[in-house]
Amino acid sequence: VSLDHYGFPVGEFVWTKRNVRMGPIYCIAAGFCAGSLGIAAGTILGPILLQMGMLPIAATTSSGFMVVFTASSTTFQFLIMGQLQADYALCFCCLGMAA
């Protein structure tokens, strides 16, 4: 399917051949850096998404979702393994929501 005739809005993210090739490589590198440095991958991917041509508001939203997804999945892993005290987690969750 060719989209040569479709008029993309200005600033819309377009999957070019370069983005299709380099996107997974960037994500793998970001995941490796996040795992070895102990930071969220969304923090690393934000500037990468901007470099790939994504609008700043979309890049910020996407990287914020990745940070929340990573943090919540790690929390659930600790909860399932029994390494997380539910009363402390609930207390800090409420404090975080209030802040």
Coordinates of N, CA, C and O in Angstrom, one line a residue:
V1 N 0.9 -1.2 0.0 CA 0.0 0.0 0.0 C 0.9 1.2 0.0 O 1.8 1.4 0.8
S2 N 0.7 2.1 -0.9 CA 1.5 3.3 -1.0 C 0.7 4.5 -0.5 O -0.5 4.7 -0.8
L3 N 1.3 5.3 0.3 CA 0.7 6.5 0.9 C 1.3 7.8 0.3 O 1.3 8.8 0.9
D4 N 1.8 7.7 -0.9 CA 2.5 8.8 -1.5 C 1.5 10.0 -1.7 O 1.9 11.1 -1.7
H5 N 0.3 9.7 -2.0 CA -0.7 10.7 -2.3 C -1.3 11.3 -1.0 O -2.0 12.3 -1.1
Y6 N -1.1 10.6 0.1 CA -1.7 11.1 1.4 C -1.0 12.3 1.9 O 0.3 12.3 2.0
G7 N -1.7 13.4 2.3 CA -1.0 14.6 2.8 C -1.0 14.5 4.3 O -2.0 14.8 5.0
F8 N 0.2 14.1 4.9 CA 0.4 14.1 6.3 C 0.3 15.5 6.9 O 0.9 16.4 6.3
P9 N -0.3 15.7 8.0 CA -0.3 17.0 8.7 C 1.2 17.4 9.1 O 2.0 16.5 9.3
V10 N 1.5 18.6 9.1 CA 2.8 19.1 9.5 C 3.1 18.6 10.9 O 2.3 18.8 11.8
G11 N 4.3 18.0 11.1 CA 4.7 17.6 12.3 C 4.3 16.2 12.7 O 4.7 15.7 13.8
E12 N 3.4 15.5 11.9 CA 3.0 14.2 12.3 C 4.1 13.2 12.1 O 4.9 13.3 11.1
F13 N 4.2 12.2 13.0 CA 5.3 11.2 12.9 C 5.0 10.3 11.7 O 3.9 9.7 11.6
V14 N 6.0 10.2 10.8 CA 5.9 9.4 9.6 C 6.9 8.3 9.7 O 8.1 8.5 10.0
W15 N 6.5 7.0 9.5 CA 7.4 5.9 9.5 C 8.1 5.8 8.2 O 7.6 5.3 7.2
T16 N 9.3 6.4 8.2 CA 10.1 6.3 7.0 C 11.0 5.0 7.0 O 11.0 4.3 8.1
K17 N 11.6 4.7 6.0 CA 12.5 3.5 6.0 C 13.6 3.6 7.0 O 13.9 2.6 7.7
R18 N 14.1 4.8 7.2 CA 15.1 5.0 8.3 C 14.6 4.8 9.7 O 15.2 4.1 10.5
N19 N 13.4 5.3 9.9 CA 12.7 5.2 11.2 C 12.4 3.7 11.5 O 12.5 3.2 12.6
V20 N 12.0 3.0 10.5 CA 11.6 1.6 10.7 C 12.9 0.8 11.0 O 12.9 -0.2 11.8
R21 N 14.0 1.1 10.3 CA 15.3 0.5 10.6 C 15.9 0.8 11.9 O 16.4 -0.1 12.6
M22 N 15.9 2.1 12.2 CA 16.6 2.6 13.4 C 15.8 2.5 14.7 O 16.4 2.4 15.8
G23 N 14.5 2.6 14.6 CA 13.6 2.6 15.8 C 13.9 1.4 16.7 O 14.1 1.6 17.9
P24 N 13.9 0.2 16.2 CA 14.2 -1.0 17.1 C 15.6 -0.9 17.7 O 15.8 -1.3 18.9
I25 N 16.5 -0.5 16.9 CA 17.9 -0.4 17.4 C 18.0 0.6 18.6 O 18.6 0.4 19.6
Y26 N 17.3 1.8 18.4 CA 17.3 2.8 19.5 C 16.6 2.2 20.7 O 17.0 2.5 21.8
C27 N 15.5 1.5 20.5 CA 14.8 0.9 21.7 C 15.6 -0.1 22.4 O 15.6 -0.2 23.7
I28 N 16.3 -0.9 21.7 CA 17.1 -1.9 22.3 C 18.3 -1.3 23.1 O 18.5 -1.6 24.2
A29 N 18.9 -0.3 22.5 CA 19.9 0.5 23.2 C 19.4 1.2 24.4 O 20.0 1.2 25.5
A30 N 18.2 1.8 24.3 CA 17.6 2.5 25.5 C 17.3 1.5 26.6 O 17.5 1.7 27.8
G31 N 16.8 0.3 26.2 CA 16.5 -0.8 27.2 C 17.8 -1.2 27.9 O 17.8 -1.5 29.1
F32 N 18.8 -1.4 27.1 CA 20.1 -1.8 27.7 C 20.6 -0.8 28.7 O 21.0 -1.1 29.8
C33 N 20.6 0.5 28.3 CA 21.1 1.6 29.1 C 20.2 1.7 30.4 O 20.7 1.9 31.5
A34 N 18.9 1.5 30.2 CA 18.0 1.6 31.4 C 18.2 0.5 32.3 O 18.2 0.7 33.6
G35 N 18.4 -0.7 31.8 CA 18.7 -1.8 32.7 C 20.0 -1.7 33.4 O 20.1 -2.1 34.6
S36 N 21.0 -1.2 32.8 CA 22.3 -1.2 33.4 C 22.5 0.0 34.3 O 23.3 0.0 35.2
L37 N 21.8 1.1 34.0 CA 21.9 2.3 34.8 C 20.8 2.5 35.8 O 20.9 3.3 36.7
G38 N 19.8 1.7 35.7 CA 18.7 1.7 36.7 C 17.8 2.9 36.6 O 17.2 3.3 37.5
I39 N 17.6 3.4 35.4 CA 16.7 4.5 35.1 C 15.6 4.0 34.1 O 15.7 3.0 33.5
A40 N 14.5 4.8 34.1 CA 13.4 4.4 33.2 C 13.7 4.6 31.7 O 14.4 5.6 31.4
A41 N 13.3 3.6 30.9 CA 13.6 3.7 29.5 C 12.9 4.9 28.8 O 13.4 5.4 27.8
G42 N 11.8 5.3 29.4 CA 11.1 6.4 28.8 C 11.9 7.7 28.9 O 11.8 8.6 28.1
T43 N 12.7 7.8 30.0 CA 13.5 9.0 30.1 C 14.6 9.0 29.0 O 14.9 10.1 28.5
I44 N 15.1 7.9 28.6 CA 16.0 7.8 27.5 C 15.4 8.0 26.2 O 15.9 8.6 25.3
L45 N 14.2 7.4 26.0 CA 13.5 7.4 24.7 C 12.9 8.8 24.3 O 12.7 9.0 23.1
G46 N 12.7 9.7 25.3 CA 12.1 11.0 25.0 C 12.9 11.8 24.0 O 12.4 12.1 22.9
P47 N 14.2 12.0 24.2 CA 15.0 12.7 23.2 C 15.1 11.9 21.9 O 15.2 12.5 20.8
I48 N 15.1 10.6 22.0 CA 15.3 9.8 20.7 C 14.0 10.0 19.9 O 14.1 10.1 18.6
L49 N 12.8 10.0 20.5 CA 11.6 10.2 19.7 C 11.6 11.6 19.1 O 11.1 11.7 17.9
L50 N 12.1 12.6 19.8 CA 12.2 13.9 19.2 C 13.1 13.9 18.0 O 12.9 14.5 16.9
Q51 N 14.2 13.2 18.1 CA 15.2 13.1 17.0 C 14.6 12.4 15.8 O 14.9 12.7 14.7
M52 N 13.7 11.4 16.1 CA 13.1 10.7 15.0 C 12.0 11.5 14.3 O 11.5 11.0 13.3
G53 N 11.7 12.7 14.8 CA 10.7 13.5 14.1 C 9.3 13.6 14.8 O 8.4 14.1 14.2
M54 N 9.2 13.0 16.0 CA 7.9 13.1 16.6 C 7.6 14.4 17.2 O 8.6 15.1 17.7
L55 N 6.4 14.9 17.3 CA 6.0 16.1 17.9 C 6.4 16.1 19.4 O 6.3 15.1 20.0
P56 N 6.8 17.2 19.9 CA 7.2 17.2 21.4 C 6.1 16.8 22.3 O 6.4 16.0 23.2
I57 N 4.9 17.2 22.1 CA 3.8 16.7 23.0 C 3.6 15.2 22.9 O 3.4 14.6 23.9
A58 N 3.7 14.7 21.7 CA 3.5 13.2 21.6 C 4.7 12.5 22.1 O 4.5 11.4 22.8
A59 N 5.9 13.0 22.0 CA 7.1 12.4 22.5 C 7.1 12.4 24.1 O 7.4 11.4 24.7
T60 N 6.6 13.5 24.6 CA 6.5 13.6 26.1 C 5.5 12.7 26.6 O 5.7 12.0 27.6
T61 N 4.4 12.6 26.0 CA 3.3 11.7 26.4 C 3.7 10.2 26.3 O 3.5 9.4 27.2
S62 N 4.4 9.9 25.2 CA 4.8 8.5 25.0 C 5.9 8.1 26.1 O 5.8 7.0 26.6
S63 N 6.8 9.0 26.3 CA 7.9 8.6 27.3 C 7.3 8.6 28.7 O 7.7 7.8 29.5
G64 N 6.4 9.5 29.0 CA 5.7 9.4 30.3 C 5.0 8.1 30.5 O 5.0 7.6 31.6
F65 N 4.3 7.7 29.5 CA 3.6 6.4 29.6 C 4.6 5.3 29.8 O 4.3 4.3 30.6
M66 N 5.7 5.3 29.1 CA 6.7 4.3 29.3 C 7.2 4.2 30.7 O 7.5 3.2 31.3
V67 N 7.4 5.4 31.3 CA 7.9 5.5 32.7 C 6.9 4.9 33.6 O 7.2 4.1 34.5
V68 N 5.6 5.2 33.5 CA 4.6 4.7 34.4 C 4.4 3.2 34.2 O 4.3 2.5 35.1
F69 N 4.5 2.7 32.9 CA 4.4 1.3 32.7 C 5.5 0.5 33.3 O 5.3 -0.5 33.9
T70 N 6.7 1.1 33.1 CA 7.9 0.4 33.7 C 7.8 0.3 35.2 O 8.1 -0.7 35.8
A71 N 7.5 1.4 35.8 CA 7.4 1.5 37.3 C 6.3 0.6 37.8 O 6.5 -0.1 38.8
S72 N 5.1 0.6 37.2 CA 4.0 -0.3 37.7 C 4.3 -1.8 37.5 O 4.0 -2.6 38.3
S73 N 5.0 -2.1 36.4 CA 5.3 -3.5 36.1 C 6.3 -4.0 37.2 O 6.3 -5.1 37.7
T74 N 7.3 -3.2 37.5 CA 8.3 -3.5 38.5 C 7.6 -3.7 39.9 O 8.0 -4.6 40.6
T75 N 6.7 -2.8 40.2 CA 6.0 -2.9 41.5 C 5.2 -4.2 41.6 O 5.2 -4.8 42.6
F76 N 4.5 -4.5 40.5 CA 3.8 -5.8 40.5 C 4.7 -7.0 40.6 O 4.3 -8.0 41.3
Q77 N 5.9 -6.9 40.0 CA 6.8 -8.0 40.1 C 7.3 -8.2 41.6 O 7.3 -9.3 42.1
F78 N 7.6 -7.1 42.3 CA 7.9 -7.2 43.7 C 6.8 -7.7 44.5 O 7.0 -8.4 45.5
L79 N 5.6 -7.3 44.2 CA 4.4 -7.7 44.9 C 4.2 -9.2 44.8 O 3.9 -9.9 45.8
I80 N 4.3 -9.7 43.6 CA 4.1 -11.1 43.3 C 5.2 -12.0 44.0 O 4.9 -13.1 44.6
M81 N 6.4 -11.5 44.1 CA 7.5 -12.2 44.7 C 7.5 -12.1 46.2 O 8.3 -12.8 46.9
G82 N 6.6 -11.3 46.7 CA 6.5 -11.2 48.2 C 7.6 -10.2 48.8 O 7.8 -10.3 50.0
Q83 N 8.2 -9.4 48.0 CA 9.3 -8.5 48.4 C 8.8 -7.2 48.7 O 9.5 -6.3 49.1
L84 N 7.4 -6.9 48.6 CA 6.9 -5.6 48.8 C 5.8 -5.7 49.9 O 4.9 -6.5 49.9
Q85 N 6.0 -4.9 50.9 CA 5.0 -4.8 52.0 C 3.8 -3.9 51.5 O 4.0 -2.7 51.2
A86 N 2.7 -4.5 51.4 CA 1.5 -3.9 50.8 C 1.1 -2.6 51.6 O 0.7 -1.6 51.0
D87 N 1.2 -2.6 52.9 CA 0.8 -1.5 53.7 C 1.7 -0.3 53.5 O 1.2 0.9 53.3
Y88 N 3.0 -0.5 53.3 CA 3.9 0.6 53.0 C 3.7 1.1 51.6 O 3.7 2.3 51.3
A89 N 3.4 0.1 50.7 CA 3.2 0.5 49.3 C 1.9 1.4 49.2 O 1.9 2.4 48.5
L90 N 0.9 1.0 49.9 CA -0.4 1.7 49.8 C -0.2 3.1 50.4 O -0.7 4.1 49.9
C91 N 0.6 3.2 51.6 CA 0.9 4.5 52.2 C 1.6 5.4 51.2 O 1.2 6.6 51.1
F92 N 2.7 4.9 50.6 CA 3.5 5.8 49.7 C 2.7 6.1 48.4 O 2.9 7.1 47.8
C93 N 1.9 5.2 48.0 CA 1.0 5.4 46.8 C 0.1 6.6 47.1 O 0.0 7.5 46.3
C94 N -0.5 6.6 48.3 CA -1.4 7.7 48.6 C -0.7 9.0 48.8 O -1.1 10.1 48.3
L95 N 0.5 9.0 49.4 CA 1.4 10.2 49.5 C 1.7 10.7 48.1 O 1.7 11.9 47.9
G96 N 2.1 9.8 47.2 CA 2.5 10.2 45.9 C 1.3 10.8 45.1 O 1.5 11.8 44.4
M97 N 0.1 10.3 45.3 CA -1.0 10.8 44.6 C -1.4 12.2 45.1 O -1.8 13.1 44.4
A98 N -1.2 12.3 46.5 CA -1.5 13.6 47.1 C -0.5 14.7 46.7 O -0.9 15.9 46.5
A99 N 0.7 14.3 46.5 CA 1.7 15.3 46.1 C 1.5 15.7 44.7 O 1.8 16.8 44.3

